[in-house]
Amino acid sequence: MLSSPYTRALQTALEIVRFNDIPLKVELGLHEWLPDSTGSRTDTDEQAATAYKLYRQHAGKRTIASPLPYETAAEMKTRVLATLNKYAASYDCIACVTHGEVMRQFGNQKDVDYCGVRVIAVD
């Protein structure tokens, strides 16, 4: 079981491993979408909300004129695949607890249910 380092994902992952007696590994690359891909903190919640609005408005892309350096969908997918690919050669199946925006990169569903399950193939 792999988990995002964010508290809400870890809480879910810990309940799963507790009842299934499987090992858990925290992977930093499974974190949620970043409203500021420079690694800096956005100044306000309003900036983060604006970044997400722009992200959604431009279908996960960042325009050259974007006033905020949010993480693009392609950058997010690349980050997550790099994390999963570390395990692909050693395991036939990997369970992963992550976040809705991350899961949206793997399929065509716009909405992801809380604690929803999505099966993906990692090439």
mmCIF file of N, CA and C in Angstrom:
data_model
loop_
_atom_site.group_PDB
_atom_site.id
_atom_site.type_symbol
_atom_site.label_atom_id
_atom_site.label_comp_id
_atom_site.label_asym_id
_atom_site.label_seq_id
_atom_site.Cartn_x
_atom_site.Cartn_y
_atom_site.Cartn_z
ATOM 1 N N MET A 1 0.859 -1.166 0.000
ATOM 2 C CA MET A 1 0.000 0.000 0.000
ATOM 3 C C MET A 1 0.901 1.224 0.000
ATOM 4 N N LEU A 2 0.644 2.109 -0.955
ATOM 5 C CA LEU A 2 1.332 3.394 -1.020
ATOM 6 C C LEU A 2 0.347 4.475 -0.610
ATOM 7 N N SER A 3 0.850 5.534 0.022
ATOM 8 C CA SER A 3 -0.021 6.622 0.433
ATOM 9 C C SER A 3 0.640 7.973 0.209
ATOM 10 N N SER A 4 -0.191 8.936 -0.099
ATOM 11 C CA SER A 4 0.212 10.330 -0.091
ATOM 12 C C SER A 4 0.638 10.678 1.331
ATOM 13 N N PRO A 5 1.536 11.647 1.482
ATOM 14 C CA PRO A 5 1.945 12.043 2.829
ATOM 15 C C PRO A 5 0.920 12.937 3.533
ATOM 16 N N TYR A 6 -0.109 13.372 2.846
ATOM 17 C CA TYR A 6 -1.085 14.275 3.453
ATOM 18 C C TYR A 6 -1.939 13.529 4.472
ATOM 19 N N THR A 7 -2.264 14.180 5.541
ATOM 20 C CA THR A 7 -2.932 13.568 6.685
ATOM 21 C C THR A 7 -4.184 12.796 6.315
ATOM 22 N N ARG A 8 -5.056 13.385 5.523
ATOM 23 C CA ARG A 8 -6.327 12.713 5.227
ATOM 24 C C ARG A 8 -6.117 11.422 4.460
ATOM 25 N N ALA A 9 -5.122 11.369 3.579
ATOM 26 C CA ALA A 9 -4.816 10.130 2.856
ATOM 27 C C ALA A 9 -4.183 9.108 3.795
ATOM 28 N N LEU A 10 -3.286 9.555 4.651
ATOM 29 C CA LEU A 10 -2.648 8.642 5.602
ATOM 30 C C LEU A 10 -3.659 8.018 6.552
ATOM 31 N N GLN A 11 -4.629 8.794 6.992
ATOM 32 C CA GLN A 11 -5.659 8.253 7.883
ATOM 33 C C GLN A 11 -6.424 7.123 7.194
ATOM 34 N N THR A 12 -6.777 7.321 5.934
ATOM 35 C CA THR A 12 -7.482 6.280 5.181
ATOM 36 C C THR A 12 -6.581 5.068 4.985
ATOM 37 N N ALA A 13 -5.345 5.293 4.573
ATOM 38 C CA ALA A 13 -4.414 4.194 4.334
ATOM 39 C C ALA A 13 -4.178 3.376 5.602
ATOM 40 N N LEU A 14 -4.041 4.053 6.726
ATOM 41 C CA LEU A 14 -3.797 3.335 7.979
ATOM 42 C C LEU A 14 -4.963 2.438 8.361
ATOM 43 N N GLU A 15 -6.171 2.866 8.089
ATOM 44 C CA GLU A 15 -7.332 2.004 8.366
ATOM 45 C C GLU A 15 -7.329 0.778 7.459
ATOM 46 N N ILE A 16 -6.947 0.964 6.209
ATOM 47 C CA ILE A 16 -6.905 -0.163 5.265
ATOM 48 C C ILE A 16 -5.841 -1.168 5.687
ATOM 49 N N VAL A 17 -4.633 -0.700 5.993
ATOM 50 C CA VAL A 17 -3.563 -1.634 6.341
ATOM 51 C C VAL A 17 -3.805 -2.287 7.703
ATOM 52 N N ARG A 18 -4.448 -1.570 8.578
ATOM 53 C CA ARG A 18 -4.736 -2.119 9.908
ATOM 54 C C ARG A 18 -5.624 -3.357 9.810
ATOM 55 N N PHE A 19 -6.603 -3.319 8.935
ATOM 56 C CA PHE A 19 -7.543 -4.431 8.812
ATOM 57 C C PHE A 19 -7.129 -5.472 7.780
ATOM 58 N N ASN A 20 -6.065 -5.212 7.040
ATOM 59 C CA ASN A 20 -5.636 -6.153 6.007
ATOM 60 C C ASN A 20 -4.208 -6.648 6.186
ATOM 61 N N ASP A 21 -3.532 -6.202 7.226
ATOM 62 C CA ASP A 21 -2.188 -6.674 7.553
ATOM 63 C C ASP A 21 -1.246 -6.618 6.349
ATOM 64 N N ILE A 22 -1.161 -5.448 5.735
ATOM 65 C CA ILE A 22 -0.235 -5.234 4.624
ATOM 66 C C ILE A 22 0.672 -4.062 4.967
ATOM 67 N N PRO A 23 1.867 -4.023 4.413
ATOM 68 C CA PRO A 23 2.789 -2.924 4.718
ATOM 69 C C PRO A 23 2.348 -1.620 4.038
ATOM 70 N N LEU A 24 2.739 -0.514 4.648
ATOM 71 C CA LEU A 24 2.415 0.820 4.128
ATOM 72 C C LEU A 24 3.700 1.582 3.884
ATOM 73 N N LYS A 25 3.773 2.239 2.743
ATOM 74 C CA LYS A 25 4.900 3.110 2.420
ATOM 75 C C LYS A 25 4.342 4.469 2.033
ATOM 76 N N VAL A 26 4.868 5.518 2.651
ATOM 77 C CA VAL A 26 4.458 6.885 2.325
ATOM 78 C C VAL A 26 5.327 7.368 1.167
ATOM 79 N N GLU A 27 4.679 7.855 0.129
ATOM 80 C CA GLU A 27 5.375 8.350 -1.057
ATOM 81 C C GLU A 27 5.049 9.824 -1.272
ATOM 82 N N LEU A 28 6.068 10.651 -1.216
ATOM 83 C CA LEU A 28 5.879 12.095 -1.373
ATOM 84 C C LEU A 28 5.289 12.456 -2.736
ATOM 85 N N GLY A 29 5.601 11.673 -3.766
ATOM 86 C CA GLY A 29 5.119 11.967 -5.112
ATOM 87 C C GLY A 29 3.628 11.770 -5.312
ATOM 88 N N LEU A 30 2.938 11.266 -4.306
ATOM 89 C CA LEU A 30 1.493 11.047 -4.422
ATOM 90 C C LEU A 30 0.679 12.178 -3.800
ATOM 91 N N HIS A 31 1.337 13.271 -3.471
ATOM 92 C CA HIS A 31 0.621 14.405 -2.865
ATOM 93 C C HIS A 31 -0.371 15.031 -3.831
ATOM 94 N N GLU A 32 -1.249 15.851 -3.299
ATOM 95 C CA GLU A 32 -2.293 16.514 -4.079
ATOM 96 C C GLU A 32 -1.698 17.555 -5.025
ATOM 97 N N TRP A 33 -2.510 18.015 -5.938
ATOM 98 C CA TRP A 33 -2.170 19.083 -6.887
ATOM 99 C C TRP A 33 -1.595 20.287 -6.144
ATOM 100 N N LEU A 34 -0.625 20.957 -6.766
ATOM 101 C CA LEU A 34 0.021 22.118 -6.145
ATOM 102 C C LEU A 34 -0.459 23.432 -6.767
ATOM 103 N N PRO A 35 -0.982 24.341 -5.966
ATOM 104 C CA PRO A 35 -1.377 25.646 -6.505
ATOM 105 C C PRO A 35 -0.172 26.515 -6.848
ATOM 106 N N ASP A 36 1.028 26.116 -6.381
ATOM 107 C CA ASP A 36 2.259 26.833 -6.687
ATOM 108 C C ASP A 36 3.363 25.811 -6.901
ATOM 109 N N SER A 37 3.704 25.541 -8.150
ATOM 110 C CA SER A 37 4.679 24.493 -8.465
ATOM 111 C C SER A 37 6.118 24.918 -8.195
ATOM 112 N N THR A 38 6.335 26.161 -7.757
ATOM 113 C CA THR A 38 7.697 26.604 -7.446
ATOM 114 C C THR A 38 8.145 26.087 -6.085
ATOM 115 N N GLY A 39 7.213 25.530 -5.316
ATOM 116 C CA GLY A 39 7.546 25.054 -3.984
ATOM 117 C C GLY A 39 7.348 26.105 -2.917
ATOM 118 N N SER A 40 6.990 27.303 -3.335
ATOM 119 C CA SER A 40 6.700 28.372 -2.385
ATOM 120 C C SER A 40 5.263 28.233 -1.914
ATOM 121 N N ARG A 41 4.980 28.792 -0.806
ATOM 122 C CA ARG A 41 3.591 28.810 -0.334
ATOM 123 C C ARG A 41 2.860 29.940 -1.018
ATOM 124 N N THR A 42 1.642 29.678 -1.435
ATOM 125 C CA THR A 42 0.844 30.779 -1.967
ATOM 126 C C THR A 42 0.540 31.713 -0.814
ATOM 127 N N ASP A 43 0.412 32.982 -1.109
ATOM 128 C CA ASP A 43 0.228 33.976 -0.056
ATOM 129 C C ASP A 43 -1.095 33.842 0.680
ATOM 130 N N THR A 44 -2.131 33.446 -0.031
ATOM 131 C CA THR A 44 -3.448 33.405 0.595
ATOM 132 C C THR A 44 -4.258 32.228 0.065
ATOM 133 N N ASP A 45 -5.314 31.909 0.789
ATOM 134 C CA ASP A 45 -6.247 30.897 0.294
ATOM 135 C C ASP A 45 -6.888 31.375 -1.000
ATOM 136 N N GLU A 46 -7.049 32.689 -1.104
ATOM 137 C CA GLU A 46 -7.651 33.258 -2.311
ATOM 138 C C GLU A 46 -6.767 32.984 -3.531
ATOM 139 N N GLN A 47 -5.436 33.094 -3.365
ATOM 140 C CA GLN A 47 -4.527 32.797 -4.476
ATOM 141 C C GLN A 47 -4.627 31.331 -4.881
ATOM 142 N N ALA A 48 -4.701 30.446 -3.903
ATOM 143 C CA ALA A 48 -4.825 29.017 -4.195
ATOM 144 C C ALA A 48 -6.139 28.748 -4.928
ATOM 145 N N ALA A 49 -7.207 29.389 -4.492
ATOM 146 C CA ALA A 49 -8.504 29.219 -5.148
ATOM 147 C C ALA A 49 -8.458 29.754 -6.574
ATOM 148 N N THR A 50 -7.789 30.866 -6.770
ATOM 149 C CA THR A 50 -7.647 31.442 -8.113
ATOM 150 C C THR A 50 -6.831 30.507 -9.004
ATOM 151 N N ALA A 51 -5.756 29.951 -8.448
ATOM 152 C CA ALA A 51 -4.921 29.018 -9.214
ATOM 153 C C ALA A 51 -5.746 27.814 -9.648
ATOM 154 N N TYR A 52 -6.573 27.278 -8.749
ATOM 155 C CA TYR A 52 -7.385 26.111 -9.099
ATOM 156 C C TYR A 52 -8.436 26.473 -10.143
ATOM 157 N N LYS A 53 -9.002 27.646 -10.016
ATOM 158 C CA LYS A 53 -9.993 28.098 -11.007
ATOM 159 C C LYS A 53 -9.335 28.182 -12.395
ATOM 160 N N LEU A 54 -8.136 28.751 -12.459
ATOM 161 C CA LEU A 54 -7.414 28.846 -13.731
ATOM 162 C C LEU A 54 -7.044 27.460 -14.256
ATOM 163 N N TYR A 55 -6.610 26.606 -13.367
ATOM 164 C CA TYR A 55 -6.255 25.232 -13.728
ATOM 165 C C TYR A 55 -7.450 24.532 -14.380
ATOM 166 N N ARG A 56 -8.605 24.629 -13.762
ATOM 167 C CA ARG A 56 -9.814 23.989 -14.299
ATOM 168 C C ARG A 56 -10.288 24.679 -15.584
ATOM 169 N N GLN A 57 -10.217 25.997 -15.591
ATOM 170 C CA GLN A 57 -10.658 26.787 -16.747
ATOM 171 C C GLN A 57 -9.841 26.446 -17.999
ATOM 172 N N HIS A 58 -8.563 26.130 -17.816
ATOM 173 C CA HIS A 58 -7.673 25.844 -18.944
ATOM 174 C C HIS A 58 -7.387 24.345 -19.073
ATOM 175 N N ALA A 59 -8.306 23.534 -18.569
ATOM 176 C CA ALA A 59 -8.241 22.076 -18.702
ATOM 177 C C ALA A 59 -6.903 21.503 -18.230
ATOM 178 N N GLY A 60 -6.416 22.000 -17.101
ATOM 179 C CA GLY A 60 -5.192 21.481 -16.510
ATOM 180 C C GLY A 60 -3.912 22.017 -17.110
ATOM 181 N N LYS A 61 -4.046 22.950 -18.033
ATOM 182 C CA LYS A 61 -2.853 23.543 -18.644
ATOM 183 C C LYS A 61 -2.604 24.914 -18.021
ATOM 184 N N ARG A 62 -1.377 25.386 -18.153
ATOM 185 C CA ARG A 62 -1.027 26.717 -17.657
ATOM 186 C C ARG A 62 -0.630 27.546 -18.872
ATOM 187 N N THR A 63 -1.299 28.662 -19.050
ATOM 188 C CA THR A 63 -0.984 29.524 -20.185
ATOM 189 C C THR A 63 0.265 30.340 -19.876
ATOM 190 N N ILE A 64 0.893 30.828 -20.911
ATOM 191 C CA ILE A 64 2.082 31.676 -20.739
ATOM 192 C C ILE A 64 1.727 32.919 -19.929
ATOM 193 N N ALA A 65 0.516 33.411 -20.108
ATOM 194 C CA ALA A 65 0.085 34.629 -19.424
ATOM 195 C C ALA A 65 -0.420 34.384 -17.998
ATOM 196 N N SER A 66 -0.363 33.137 -17.543
ATOM 197 C CA SER A 66 -0.898 32.824 -16.214
ATOM 198 C C SER A 66 -0.165 33.611 -15.130
ATOM 199 N N PRO A 67 -0.924 34.274 -14.253
ATOM 200 C CA PRO A 67 -0.285 35.031 -13.176
ATOM 201 C C PRO A 67 0.212 34.144 -12.031
ATOM 202 N N LEU A 68 -0.165 32.852 -12.054
ATOM 203 C CA LEU A 68 0.210 31.943 -10.972
ATOM 204 C C LEU A 68 0.867 30.685 -11.542
ATOM 205 N N PRO A 69 1.942 30.217 -10.909
ATOM 206 C CA PRO A 69 2.686 29.058 -11.412
ATOM 207 C C PRO A 69 2.161 27.721 -10.891
ATOM 208 N N TYR A 70 0.868 27.448 -11.086
ATOM 209 C CA TYR A 70 0.284 26.210 -10.568
ATOM 210 C C TYR A 70 0.798 24.996 -11.340
ATOM 211 N N GLU A 71 0.699 23.836 -10.708
ATOM 212 C CA GLU A 71 1.106 22.581 -11.322
ATOM 213 C C GLU A 71 0.095 22.207 -12.411
ATOM 214 N N THR A 72 0.593 21.845 -13.579
ATOM 215 C CA THR A 72 -0.301 21.436 -14.664
ATOM 216 C C THR A 72 -0.695 19.969 -14.477
ATOM 217 N N ALA A 73 -1.734 19.568 -15.176
ATOM 218 C CA ALA A 73 -2.168 18.170 -15.133
ATOM 219 C C ALA A 73 -1.064 17.261 -15.646
ATOM 220 N N ALA A 74 -0.378 17.665 -16.701
ATOM 221 C CA ALA A 74 0.704 16.846 -17.262
ATOM 222 C C ALA A 74 1.849 16.698 -16.257
ATOM 223 N N GLU A 75 2.188 17.771 -15.566
ATOM 224 C CA GLU A 75 3.242 17.708 -14.547
ATOM 225 C C GLU A 75 2.837 16.773 -13.406
ATOM 226 N N MET A 76 1.578 16.868 -13.008
ATOM 227 C CA MET A 76 1.081 16.015 -11.929
ATOM 228 C C MET A 76 1.128 14.545 -12.345
ATOM 229 N N LYS A 77 0.660 14.247 -13.527
ATOM 230 C CA LYS A 77 0.639 12.861 -14.003
ATOM 231 C C LYS A 77 2.058 12.313 -14.110
ATOM 232 N N THR A 78 2.982 13.099 -14.608
ATOM 233 C CA THR A 78 4.380 12.687 -14.706
ATOM 234 C C THR A 78 4.950 12.377 -13.323
ATOM 235 N N ARG A 79 4.650 13.221 -12.350
ATOM 236 C CA ARG A 79 5.118 13.031 -10.973
ATOM 237 C C ARG A 79 4.587 11.723 -10.390
ATOM 238 N N VAL A 80 3.293 11.485 -10.572
ATOM 239 C CA VAL A 80 2.669 10.287 -10.010
ATOM 240 C C VAL A 80 3.171 9.027 -10.717
ATOM 241 N N LEU A 81 3.277 9.068 -12.036
ATOM 242 C CA LEU A 81 3.779 7.900 -12.766
ATOM 243 C C LEU A 81 5.217 7.570 -12.385
ATOM 244 N N ALA A 82 6.041 8.589 -12.173
ATOM 245 C CA ALA A 82 7.423 8.351 -11.732
ATOM 246 C C ALA A 82 7.431 7.637 -10.385
ATOM 247 N N THR A 83 6.520 8.002 -9.522
ATOM 248 C CA THR A 83 6.417 7.350 -8.217
ATOM 249 C C THR A 83 5.953 5.909 -8.370
ATOM 250 N N LEU A 84 4.894 5.697 -9.128
ATOM 251 C CA LEU A 84 4.360 4.340 -9.300
ATOM 252 C C LEU A 84 5.326 3.427 -10.049
ATOM 253 N N ASN A 85 6.055 3.972 -11.001
ATOM 254 C CA ASN A 85 6.976 3.162 -11.792
ATOM 255 C C ASN A 85 8.122 2.595 -10.969
ATOM 256 N N LYS A 86 8.407 3.184 -9.824
ATOM 257 C CA LYS A 86 9.436 2.638 -8.939
ATOM 258 C C LYS A 86 9.038 1.253 -8.430
ATOM 259 N N TYR A 87 7.743 0.964 -8.436
ATOM 260 C CA TYR A 87 7.226 -0.292 -7.896
ATOM 261 C C TYR A 87 6.715 -1.247 -8.975
ATOM 262 N N ALA A 88 6.506 -0.763 -10.167
ATOM 263 C CA ALA A 88 5.865 -1.553 -11.225
ATOM 264 C C ALA A 88 6.630 -2.825 -11.573
ATOM 265 N N ALA A 89 7.937 -2.788 -11.540
ATOM 266 C CA ALA A 89 8.717 -3.972 -11.892
ATOM 267 C C ALA A 89 8.686 -5.038 -10.799
ATOM 268 N N SER A 90 8.432 -4.626 -9.564
ATOM 269 C CA SER A 90 8.485 -5.566 -8.436
ATOM 270 C C SER A 90 7.131 -6.116 -8.015
ATOM 271 N N TYR A 91 6.047 -5.457 -8.431
ATOM 272 C CA TYR A 91 4.719 -5.850 -7.966
ATOM 273 C C TYR A 91 3.745 -5.958 -9.138
ATOM 274 N N ASP A 92 2.865 -6.924 -9.043
ATOM 275 C CA ASP A 92 1.809 -7.069 -10.049
ATOM 276 C C ASP A 92 0.672 -6.089 -9.781
ATOM 277 N N CYS A 93 0.481 -5.743 -8.519
ATOM 278 C CA CYS A 93 -0.623 -4.879 -8.119
ATOM 279 C C CYS A 93 -0.160 -3.970 -6.976
ATOM 280 N N ILE A 94 -0.491 -2.706 -7.077
ATOM 281 C CA ILE A 94 -0.140 -1.732 -6.051
ATOM 282 C C ILE A 94 -1.418 -1.009 -5.640
ATOM 283 N N ALA A 95 -1.689 -0.982 -4.349
ATOM 284 C CA ALA A 95 -2.804 -0.178 -3.840
ATOM 285 C C ALA A 95 -2.231 1.185 -3.469
ATOM 286 N N CYS A 96 -3.007 2.208 -3.724
ATOM 287 C CA CYS A 96 -2.502 3.563 -3.538
ATOM 288 C C CYS A 96 -3.618 4.452 -2.985
ATOM 289 N N VAL A 97 -3.325 5.204 -1.942
ATOM 290 C CA VAL A 97 -4.281 6.169 -1.408
ATOM 291 C C VAL A 97 -3.736 7.557 -1.727
ATOM 292 N N THR A 98 -4.499 8.281 -2.531
ATOM 293 C CA THR A 98 -4.056 9.607 -2.958
ATOM 294 C C THR A 98 -5.271 10.533 -3.010
ATOM 295 N N HIS A 99 -5.290 11.493 -3.900
ATOM 296 C CA HIS A 99 -6.288 12.554 -3.884
ATOM 297 C C HIS A 99 -7.065 12.627 -5.202
ATOM 298 N N GLY A 100 -8.214 13.243 -5.130
ATOM 299 C CA GLY A 100 -9.118 13.327 -6.273
ATOM 300 C C GLY A 100 -8.497 13.911 -7.522
ATOM 301 N N GLU A 101 -7.806 15.018 -7.395
ATOM 302 C CA GLU A 101 -7.227 15.654 -8.588
ATOM 303 C C GLU A 101 -6.149 14.767 -9.190
ATOM 304 N N VAL A 102 -5.415 14.060 -8.356
ATOM 305 C CA VAL A 102 -4.419 13.109 -8.861
ATOM 306 C C VAL A 102 -5.129 11.997 -9.622
ATOM 307 N N MET A 103 -6.193 11.455 -9.047
ATOM 308 C CA MET A 103 -6.927 10.355 -9.683
ATOM 309 C C MET A 103 -7.568 10.780 -10.998
ATOM 310 N N ARG A 104 -7.947 12.041 -11.102
ATOM 311 C CA ARG A 104 -8.571 12.521 -12.350
ATOM 312 C C ARG A 104 -7.619 12.429 -13.545
ATOM 313 N N GLN A 105 -6.331 12.339 -13.290
ATOM 314 C CA GLN A 105 -5.358 12.261 -14.382
ATOM 315 C C GLN A 105 -5.349 10.889 -15.046
ATOM 316 N N PHE A 106 -6.023 9.932 -14.421
ATOM 317 C CA PHE A 106 -6.023 8.556 -14.912
ATOM 318 C C PHE A 106 -7.439 8.126 -15.237
ATOM 319 N N GLY A 107 -7.965 8.620 -16.319
ATOM 320 C CA GLY A 107 -9.314 8.284 -16.733
ATOM 321 C C GLY A 107 -10.046 9.529 -17.186
ATOM 322 N N ASN A 108 -11.272 9.356 -17.586
ATOM 323 C CA ASN A 108 -12.020 10.489 -18.121
ATOM 324 C C ASN A 108 -13.138 10.959 -17.198
ATOM 325 N N GLN A 109 -13.134 10.514 -15.955
ATOM 326 C CA GLN A 109 -14.178 10.954 -15.027
ATOM 327 C C GLN A 109 -13.847 12.341 -14.491
ATOM 328 N N LYS A 110 -14.831 13.199 -14.471
ATOM 329 C CA LYS A 110 -14.624 14.532 -13.934
ATOM 330 C C LYS A 110 -14.688 14.538 -12.415
ATOM 331 N N ASP A 111 -15.541 13.693 -11.863
ATOM 332 C CA ASP A 111 -15.695 13.641 -10.419
ATOM 333 C C ASP A 111 -15.184 12.308 -9.901
ATOM 334 N N VAL A 112 -14.532 12.363 -8.763
ATOM 335 C CA VAL A 112 -14.031 11.165 -8.110
ATOM 336 C C VAL A 112 -14.674 11.107 -6.732
ATOM 337 N N ASP A 113 -15.351 10.012 -6.446
ATOM 338 C CA ASP A 113 -15.990 9.863 -5.140
ATOM 339 C C ASP A 113 -14.938 9.775 -4.048
ATOM 340 N N TYR A 114 -15.267 10.306 -2.860
ATOM 341 C CA TYR A 114 -14.387 10.134 -1.715
ATOM 342 C C TYR A 114 -14.241 8.647 -1.454
ATOM 343 N N CYS A 115 -13.031 8.234 -1.245
ATOM 344 C CA CYS A 115 -12.693 6.811 -1.043
ATOM 345 C C CYS A 115 -13.083 5.978 -2.259
ATOM 346 N N GLY A 116 -13.166 6.606 -3.410
ATOM 347 C CA GLY A 116 -13.473 5.883 -4.635
ATOM 348 C C GLY A 116 -12.274 5.054 -5.068
ATOM 349 N N VAL A 117 -12.536 4.038 -5.851
ATOM 350 C CA VAL A 117 -11.478 3.150 -6.332
ATOM 351 C C VAL A 117 -11.362 3.318 -7.844
ATOM 352 N N ARG A 118 -10.151 3.403 -8.303
ATOM 353 C CA ARG A 118 -9.895 3.481 -9.732
ATOM 354 C C ARG A 118 -8.749 2.517 -10.048
ATOM 355 N N VAL A 119 -8.942 1.671 -11.025
ATOM 356 C CA VAL A 119 -7.913 0.730 -11.438
ATOM 357 C C VAL A 119 -7.217 1.333 -12.652
ATOM 358 N N ILE A 120 -5.885 1.403 -12.601
ATOM 359 C CA ILE A 120 -5.129 1.944 -13.733
ATOM 360 C C ILE A 120 -4.014 0.974 -14.076
ATOM 361 N N ALA A 121 -3.546 1.040 -15.307
ATOM 362 C CA ALA A 121 -2.372 0.272 -15.740
ATOM 363 C C ALA A 121 -1.216 1.239 -15.863
ATOM 364 N N VAL A 122 -0.090 0.874 -15.285
ATOM 365 C CA VAL A 122 1.114 1.699 -15.366
ATOM 366 C C VAL A 122 2.037 1.031 -16.362
ATOM 367 N N ASP A 123 2.380 1.776 -17.409
ATOM 368 C CA ASP A 123 3.247 1.208 -18.459
ATOM 369 C C ASP A 123 4.697 1.451 -18.120
#
